[in-house]
Amino acid sequence: MKYVFGIDLGGTTVKNGIFTTEGQLLYKWEIPTDTSENGKSILPDIVATCKETSARQGYPYEQFIGLGIGVPGTVTREGNVQSCVNLGWGYTEVKSILEDLSGLPVMVGNDADVAALGEMWQGAGKGCSDMVMVTLGTGVGGGVIVDGKLVRGAHGFGAEIGHMRIDFQEKEFCNCGKRGCLEQYCSANGIARQAKLALEKGSQDSTLRKLKEITAKDIFDAAKAGDAFALDQMDIFGERMARALSYIACVTDPELFVIGGGVSKAGPIVIDAIKRYYGENTYGRQRDVRFVIARLENDAGIYGSAKLLIE
Ligand code: BGC
């Protein structure tokens, strides 16, 4: 039997999976992402946990044909990370560092790209050749598939949906150095930031006022419980997402939008908010697109990373 490691490197946790080369997930586990000292121990930690865990679970390391990894930044075709704004990494030669440390062949992709690959392979996008995956987590990621192929662009900066500028009045800077990026409003942090600002500026009553710290989950929970302020925030989120996704539809006209990442755990309320505004922003049959929550949930990234290697 031959195996592969599928790794999804996120801002707070690293998700790891052991797969057969046919794509069956045999074992999965998580470790925290150590972002101290510009994340210098992240890659050694990954290799150490892969070696230890495969031995402990009875999958001999010699039977691994390689390791696939999705990272939350832009990646060159050679597997070098150019920029990883939410991890504190500058240019990092991830592929060669991991190959040296692990002794295995390594494939590196953008986190949202590999999540899209995972969903197309074994999730909501099975059998679909034109789809867009949007991951709403620490950042906002995009995986755009056209004619069955991922769009990477000439410089590896394609499908960076989170850095589409959707607000031209914004005063605060995004981690990428611009102002008004989708990520500043619709990532988990962005949703919470917007709600806090609105509470500070306005006087509308809300159960959220009782909380010391507000997270995106608190806002979704309050909206589900009927809190009018939280429902307004959902609406604002939906309108912004719909606007951004309509721009993508004008270019790629997908069959499916798959919404993943931590925010998607809130369920249909997320999709309903986007759908309320999507129609009015789109043209003709761009409206025939389906919206679904990622079927592989948090495992989309590890599946896609394994697929990247197997391919
Ligand atoms: C990065 C993307 C990444 C996304 C989700 C963004 O800030 O620029 O490359 O896919 O966050 O992690």
Short mmCIF file of N, CA, C and O and ligand atoms in Angstrom, two decimals, residues 71-74 83 85-86 110-112 135 138-142 160 162-163 183, ligand 1:
data_model
loop_
_atom_site.label_atom_id
_atom_site.label_comp_id
_atom_site.label_asym_id
_atom_site.label_seq_id
_atom_site.Cartn_x
_atom_site.Cartn_y
_atom_site.Cartn_z
N VAL A 71 -1.04 26.41 1.34
CA VAL A 71 -0.58 27.49 2.24
C VAL A 71 -1.40 28.76 1.98
O VAL A 71 -1.83 29.00 0.86
N PRO A 72 -1.60 29.57 3.04
CA PRO A 72 -2.51 30.72 2.89
C PRO A 72 -1.85 31.93 2.23
O PRO A 72 -1.84 33.02 2.78
N GLY A 73 -1.27 31.74 1.06
CA GLY A 73 -0.64 32.85 0.35
C GLY A 73 -0.45 32.51 -1.11
O GLY A 73 -0.88 31.45 -1.57
N THR A 74 0.21 33.40 -1.82
CA THR A 74 0.41 33.17 -3.25
C THR A 74 1.65 32.31 -3.47
O THR A 74 2.66 32.47 -2.80
N SER A 83 4.10 35.53 -0.97
CA SER A 83 3.62 36.43 0.05
C SER A 83 2.54 35.70 0.84
O SER A 83 1.70 35.02 0.26
N VAL A 85 0.33 36.98 3.74
CA VAL A 85 0.09 38.14 4.60
C VAL A 85 -0.45 37.79 5.99
O VAL A 85 -0.17 38.48 6.95
N ASN A 86 -1.20 36.70 6.11
CA ASN A 86 -1.78 36.38 7.41
C ASN A 86 -0.94 35.42 8.24
O ASN A 86 -1.37 34.95 9.28
N ASN A 110 -1.84 27.10 -3.22
CA ASN A 110 -2.54 28.07 -2.38
C ASN A 110 -3.66 27.34 -1.63
O ASN A 110 -4.28 26.42 -2.16
N ASP A 111 -3.94 27.74 -0.38
CA ASP A 111 -4.94 27.01 0.44
C ASP A 111 -6.33 26.93 -0.20
O ASP A 111 -6.97 25.88 -0.19
N ALA A 112 -6.78 28.05 -0.76
CA ALA A 112 -8.13 28.04 -1.34
C ALA A 112 -8.15 27.27 -2.67
O ALA A 112 -9.13 26.61 -3.00
N THR A 135 -13.14 30.68 0.39
CA THR A 135 -12.94 30.28 1.78
C THR A 135 -12.99 31.53 2.65
O THR A 135 -12.27 32.50 2.42
N THR A 138 -9.62 33.16 8.41
CA THR A 138 -8.76 34.28 8.84
C THR A 138 -8.68 35.30 7.71
O THR A 138 -8.71 36.51 7.93
N GLY A 139 -8.53 34.79 6.49
CA GLY A 139 -8.57 35.65 5.31
C GLY A 139 -9.73 35.23 4.43
O GLY A 139 -10.54 34.40 4.82
N VAL A 140 -9.81 35.84 3.24
CA VAL A 140 -10.78 35.37 2.24
C VAL A 140 -9.97 34.83 1.08
O VAL A 140 -9.15 35.54 0.49
N GLY A 141 -10.17 33.54 0.79
CA GLY A 141 -9.40 32.91 -0.28
C GLY A 141 -10.29 32.54 -1.45
O GLY A 141 -11.51 32.39 -1.30
N GLY A 142 -9.66 32.40 -2.61
CA GLY A 142 -10.43 32.03 -3.80
C GLY A 142 -9.75 30.92 -4.58
O GLY A 142 -8.53 30.93 -4.76
N GLU A 160 -7.11 35.72 -6.33
CA GLU A 160 -6.96 36.32 -4.99
C GLU A 160 -8.20 37.15 -4.69
O GLU A 160 -8.15 38.39 -4.55
N GLY A 162 -9.95 37.62 -2.10
CA GLY A 162 -9.96 38.39 -0.85
C GLY A 162 -9.37 39.79 -1.02
O GLY A 162 -9.63 40.67 -0.20
N HIS A 163 -8.59 39.97 -2.07
CA HIS A 163 -7.96 41.28 -2.25
C HIS A 163 -8.56 42.06 -3.41
O HIS A 163 -7.93 42.97 -3.95
N GLU A 183 -11.56 41.02 1.96
CA GLU A 183 -11.12 40.37 3.20
C GLU A 183 -11.33 41.24 4.44
O GLU A 183 -11.54 40.73 5.54
C1 BGC B 1 -4.31 35.40 0.89
C2 BGC B 1 -4.72 34.25 0.01
C3 BGC B 1 -5.32 33.14 0.85
C4 BGC B 1 -6.44 33.69 1.71
C5 BGC B 1 -7.04 32.64 2.63
C6 BGC B 1 -5.52 35.85 1.70
O1 BGC B 1 -5.16 36.92 2.51
O2 BGC B 1 -3.84 36.48 0.10
O3 BGC B 1 -3.62 33.78 -0.74
O4 BGC B 1 -5.81 32.13 0.02
O5 BGC B 1 -5.98 34.77 2.49
O6 BGC B 1 -6.11 32.12 3.50
#
